[in-house]
Tab-separated table of C-alpha atoms in Angstrom:
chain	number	residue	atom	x	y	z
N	1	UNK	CA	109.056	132.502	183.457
N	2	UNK	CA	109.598	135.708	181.333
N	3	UNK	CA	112.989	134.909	180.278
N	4	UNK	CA	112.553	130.858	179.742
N	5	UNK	CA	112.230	129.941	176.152
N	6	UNK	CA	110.753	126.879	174.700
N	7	UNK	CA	111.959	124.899	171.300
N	8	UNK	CA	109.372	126.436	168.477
N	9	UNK	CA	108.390	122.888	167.645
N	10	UNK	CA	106.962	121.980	171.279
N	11	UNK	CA	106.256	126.107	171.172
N	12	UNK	CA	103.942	125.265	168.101
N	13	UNK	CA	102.371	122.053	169.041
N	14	UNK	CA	101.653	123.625	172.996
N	15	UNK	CA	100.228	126.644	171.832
N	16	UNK	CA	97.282	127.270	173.098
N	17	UNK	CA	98.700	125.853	176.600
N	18	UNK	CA	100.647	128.772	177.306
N	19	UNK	CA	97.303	131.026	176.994
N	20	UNK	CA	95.198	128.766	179.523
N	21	UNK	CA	94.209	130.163	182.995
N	22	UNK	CA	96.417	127.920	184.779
N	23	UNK	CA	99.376	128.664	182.408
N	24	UNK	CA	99.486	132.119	184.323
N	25	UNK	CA	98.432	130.725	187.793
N	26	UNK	CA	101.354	128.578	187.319
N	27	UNK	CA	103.745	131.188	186.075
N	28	UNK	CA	101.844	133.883	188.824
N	29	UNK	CA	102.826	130.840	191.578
N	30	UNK	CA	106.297	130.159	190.239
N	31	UNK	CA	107.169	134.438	190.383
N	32	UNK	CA	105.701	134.527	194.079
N	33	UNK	CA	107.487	131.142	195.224
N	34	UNK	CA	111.045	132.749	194.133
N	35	UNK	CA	110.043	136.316	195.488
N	36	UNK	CA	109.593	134.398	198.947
N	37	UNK	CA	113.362	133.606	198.715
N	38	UNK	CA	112.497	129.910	198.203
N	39	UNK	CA	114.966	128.034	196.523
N	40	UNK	CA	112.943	125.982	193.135
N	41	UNK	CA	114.912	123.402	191.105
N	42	UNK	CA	115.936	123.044	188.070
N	43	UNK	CA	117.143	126.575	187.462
N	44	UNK	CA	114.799	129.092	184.861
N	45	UNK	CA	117.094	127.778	182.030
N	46	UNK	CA	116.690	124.363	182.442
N	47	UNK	CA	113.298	123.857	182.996
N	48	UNK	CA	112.039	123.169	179.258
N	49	UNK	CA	115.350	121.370	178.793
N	50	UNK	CA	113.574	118.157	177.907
N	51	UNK	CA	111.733	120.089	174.781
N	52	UNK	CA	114.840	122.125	174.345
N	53	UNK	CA	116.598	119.246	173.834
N	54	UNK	CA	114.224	116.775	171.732
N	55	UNK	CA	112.640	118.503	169.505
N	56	UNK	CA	108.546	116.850	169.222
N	57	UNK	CA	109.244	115.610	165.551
N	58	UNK	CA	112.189	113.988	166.726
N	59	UNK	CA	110.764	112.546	169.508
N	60	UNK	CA	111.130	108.146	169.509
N	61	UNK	CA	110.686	107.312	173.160
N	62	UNK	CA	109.066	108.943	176.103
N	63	UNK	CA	110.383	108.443	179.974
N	64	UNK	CA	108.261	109.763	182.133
N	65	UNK	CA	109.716	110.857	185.538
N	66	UNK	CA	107.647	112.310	188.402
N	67	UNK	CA	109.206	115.430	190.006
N	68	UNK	CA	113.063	116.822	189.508
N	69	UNK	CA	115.460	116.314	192.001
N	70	UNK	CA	115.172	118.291	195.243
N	71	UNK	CA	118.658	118.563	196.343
N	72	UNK	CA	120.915	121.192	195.113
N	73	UNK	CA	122.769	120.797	191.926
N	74	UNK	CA	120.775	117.504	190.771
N	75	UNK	CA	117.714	119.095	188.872
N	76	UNK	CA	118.329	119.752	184.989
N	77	UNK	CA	115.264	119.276	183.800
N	78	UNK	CA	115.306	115.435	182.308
N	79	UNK	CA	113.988	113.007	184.004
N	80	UNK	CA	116.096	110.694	186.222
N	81	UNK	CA	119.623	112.616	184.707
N	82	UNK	CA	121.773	114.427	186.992
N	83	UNK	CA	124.592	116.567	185.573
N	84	UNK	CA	128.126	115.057	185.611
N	85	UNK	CA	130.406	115.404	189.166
N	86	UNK	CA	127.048	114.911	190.873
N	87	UNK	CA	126.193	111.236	192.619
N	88	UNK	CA	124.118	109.365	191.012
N	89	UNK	CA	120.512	108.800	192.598
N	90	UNK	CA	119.219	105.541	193.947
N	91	UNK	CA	116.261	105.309	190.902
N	92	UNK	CA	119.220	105.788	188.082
N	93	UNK	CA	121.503	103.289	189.478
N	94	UNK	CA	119.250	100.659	188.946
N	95	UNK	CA	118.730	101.936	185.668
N	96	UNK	CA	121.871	101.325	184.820
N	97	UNK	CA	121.981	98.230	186.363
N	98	UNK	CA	118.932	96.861	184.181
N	99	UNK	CA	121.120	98.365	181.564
N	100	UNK	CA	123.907	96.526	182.122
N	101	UNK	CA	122.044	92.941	182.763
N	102	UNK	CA	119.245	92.999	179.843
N	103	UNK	CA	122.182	95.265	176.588
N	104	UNK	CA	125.322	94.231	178.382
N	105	UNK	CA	126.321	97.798	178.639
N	106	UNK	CA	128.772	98.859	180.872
N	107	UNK	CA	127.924	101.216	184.136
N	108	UNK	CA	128.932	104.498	183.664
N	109	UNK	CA	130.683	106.626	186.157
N	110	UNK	CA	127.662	109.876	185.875
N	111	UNK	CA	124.455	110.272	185.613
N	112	UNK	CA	123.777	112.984	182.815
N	113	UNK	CA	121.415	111.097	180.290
N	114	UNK	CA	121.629	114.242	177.468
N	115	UNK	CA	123.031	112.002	174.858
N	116	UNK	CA	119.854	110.202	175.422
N	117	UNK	CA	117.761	113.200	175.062
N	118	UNK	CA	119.979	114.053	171.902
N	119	UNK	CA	118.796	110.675	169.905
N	120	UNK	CA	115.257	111.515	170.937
N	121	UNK	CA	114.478	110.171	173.810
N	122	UNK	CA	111.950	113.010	175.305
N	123	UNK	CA	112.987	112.359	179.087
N	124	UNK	CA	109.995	114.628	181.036
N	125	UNK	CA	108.731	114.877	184.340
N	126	UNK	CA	105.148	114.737	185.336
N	127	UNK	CA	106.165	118.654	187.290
N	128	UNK	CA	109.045	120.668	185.555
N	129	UNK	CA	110.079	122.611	189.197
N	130	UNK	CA	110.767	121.476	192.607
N	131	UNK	CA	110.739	123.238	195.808
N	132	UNK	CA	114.315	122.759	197.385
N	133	UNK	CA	114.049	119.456	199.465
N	134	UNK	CA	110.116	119.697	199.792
N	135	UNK	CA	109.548	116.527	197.035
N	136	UNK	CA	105.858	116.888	195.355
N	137	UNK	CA	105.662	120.801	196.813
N	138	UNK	CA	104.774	121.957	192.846
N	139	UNK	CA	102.011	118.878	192.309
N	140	UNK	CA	99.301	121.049	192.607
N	141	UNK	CA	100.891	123.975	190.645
N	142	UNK	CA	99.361	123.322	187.405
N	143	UNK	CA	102.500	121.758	185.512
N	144	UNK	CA	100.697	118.600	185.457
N	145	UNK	CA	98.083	119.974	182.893
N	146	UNK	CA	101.020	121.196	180.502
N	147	UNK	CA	102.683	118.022	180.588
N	148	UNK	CA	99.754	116.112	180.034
N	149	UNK	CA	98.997	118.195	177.190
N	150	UNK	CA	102.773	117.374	175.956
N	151	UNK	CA	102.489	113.885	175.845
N	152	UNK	CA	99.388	113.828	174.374
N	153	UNK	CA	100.631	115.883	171.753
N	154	UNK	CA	103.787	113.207	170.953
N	155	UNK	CA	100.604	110.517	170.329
N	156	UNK	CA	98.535	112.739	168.296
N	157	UNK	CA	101.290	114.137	166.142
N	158	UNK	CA	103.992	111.216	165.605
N	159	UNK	CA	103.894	107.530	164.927
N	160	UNK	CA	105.942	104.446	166.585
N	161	UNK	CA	106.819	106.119	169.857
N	162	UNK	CA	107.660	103.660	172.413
N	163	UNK	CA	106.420	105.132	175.744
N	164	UNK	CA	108.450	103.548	179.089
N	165	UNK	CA	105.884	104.014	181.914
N	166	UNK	CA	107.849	103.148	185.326
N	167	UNK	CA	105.298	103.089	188.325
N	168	UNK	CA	101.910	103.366	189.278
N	169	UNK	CA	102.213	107.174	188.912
N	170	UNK	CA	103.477	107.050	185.297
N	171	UNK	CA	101.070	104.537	184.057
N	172	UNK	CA	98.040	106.284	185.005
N	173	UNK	CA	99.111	108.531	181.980
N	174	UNK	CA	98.550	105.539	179.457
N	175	UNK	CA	94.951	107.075	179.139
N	176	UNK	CA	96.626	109.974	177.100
N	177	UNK	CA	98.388	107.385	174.674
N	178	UNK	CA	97.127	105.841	171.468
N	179	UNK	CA	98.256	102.705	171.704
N	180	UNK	CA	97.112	101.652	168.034
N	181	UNK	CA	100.059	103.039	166.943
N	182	UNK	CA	102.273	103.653	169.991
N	183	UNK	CA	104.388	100.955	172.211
N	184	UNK	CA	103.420	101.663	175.673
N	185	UNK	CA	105.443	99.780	178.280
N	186	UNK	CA	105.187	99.782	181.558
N	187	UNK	CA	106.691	98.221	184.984
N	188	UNK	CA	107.310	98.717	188.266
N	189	UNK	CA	109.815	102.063	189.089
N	190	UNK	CA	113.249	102.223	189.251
N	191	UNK	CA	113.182	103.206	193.195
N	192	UNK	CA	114.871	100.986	195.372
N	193	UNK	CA	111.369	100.804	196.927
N	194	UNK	CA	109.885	98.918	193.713
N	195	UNK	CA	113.201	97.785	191.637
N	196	UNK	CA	113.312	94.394	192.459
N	197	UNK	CA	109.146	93.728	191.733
N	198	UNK	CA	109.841	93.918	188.485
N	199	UNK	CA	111.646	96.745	186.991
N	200	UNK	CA	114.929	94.560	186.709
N	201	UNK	CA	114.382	92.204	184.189
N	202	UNK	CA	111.362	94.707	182.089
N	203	UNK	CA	113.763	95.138	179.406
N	204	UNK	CA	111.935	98.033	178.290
N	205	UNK	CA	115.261	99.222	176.382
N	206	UNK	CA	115.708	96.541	174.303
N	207	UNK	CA	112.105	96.419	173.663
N	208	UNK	CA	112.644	99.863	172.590
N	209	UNK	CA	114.835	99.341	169.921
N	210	UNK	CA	113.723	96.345	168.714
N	211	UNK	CA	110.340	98.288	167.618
N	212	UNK	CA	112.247	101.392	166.693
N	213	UNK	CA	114.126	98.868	164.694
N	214	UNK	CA	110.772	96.857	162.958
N	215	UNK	CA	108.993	100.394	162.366
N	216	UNK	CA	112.103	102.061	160.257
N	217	UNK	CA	113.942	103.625	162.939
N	218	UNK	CA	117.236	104.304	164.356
N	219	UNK	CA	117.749	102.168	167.706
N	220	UNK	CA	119.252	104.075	170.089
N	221	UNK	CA	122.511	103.681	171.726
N	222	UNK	CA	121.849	103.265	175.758
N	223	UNK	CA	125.187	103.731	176.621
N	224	UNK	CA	125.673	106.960	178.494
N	225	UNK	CA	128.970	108.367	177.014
């Protein structure tokens, strides 16, 4: 990961991540994985693009995905969002359709959820790389520890985040959340595995702004323009 950069703010607050042991077993596995030929998702440049985009101290909501995409040209590095021209996955449909039935908003024709990550929504997934079409082949790579460490660091350094915890995966990370002064909500996932046992009908995003809203903050605007 020589040539990936990292936003100084998340740079700053991850510090002393990047000089742990498994901070170079990770990078060590990532350099030998590509030197193998194997194909990893997102590309190099996108794989901070959650912190590249949302800045900690801008930070208002967490979604917490589990791995990136696995098929080619999905992956860019925020959770559930797919770059635009590219079908939209099974998991965001229905997040548009909760969309849709709790805000009224309508369903948009792509999947890229950057405008989200642009109001400060800090969309990150449990494992920033992917091997191509091997889902959960990097969950023992070590990125678990650095997220971890980053959403620890959005409780212990900002106030009145609302964290969205979708699935029994993503709420087993409530332990790393302060919920004295933190929303933490969480549901069933997305998947159209889980959907319908209660992620339609969570509104979690009008939750969201509603204590954005009470707590001084700028709602933000679901609508994926």
């Amino acid at each position: 990961m020589a040539n990936v950069t990292i936003e100084p703010s998340w740079k700053e607050a991850l510090n002393e991540e990047f000089t742990k042991p498994y901070f170079k077993i990770l990078t060590n596995f990532l350099k030998t994985e590509k030197a193998a030929g194997k194909a990893i998702y997102p590309p190099g440049s996108l794989i901070f693009n959650a912190y590249n985009t949302t800045p900690i101290d801008k930070v208002k909501v967490v979604i917490l995905g589990q791995d990136p995409y696995h098929n080619p040209g999905q992956a860019m590095g925020l959770s559930f969002s797919v770059p635009k021209g590219t079908r939209i996955p099974p998991s965001l449909r229905n997040i548009n359709q909760e969309l849709n039935t709790s805000l009224d908003l309508p369903i948009p024709d792509h999947g890229d959820l950057t405008t989200w990550a642009e109001q400060g929504v800090f969309l990150i997934n449990a494992m920033l790389t992917v091997e191509h079409k091997q889902p959960g082949s990097h969950q023992r790579s070590g990125w678990q520890f650095f997220t971890d460490a980053s959403i620890k660091a959005v409780s212990d350094r900002r106030e009145n985040v609302v964290f969205m915890l979708w699935g029994a995966f993503a709420c087993k990370k409530a332990v790393l959340i302060d919920k004295s002064k933190h929303l933490v909500l969480e549901s069933p996932h997305p998947s159209p595995f889980s959907a319908h046992k209660g992620f339609f009908g969570n509104d979690h995003f009008k939750l969201a702004n509603e204590y954005l809203m009470e707590h001084g903050k700028e709602a933000v605007d679901w609508s994926i323009g």
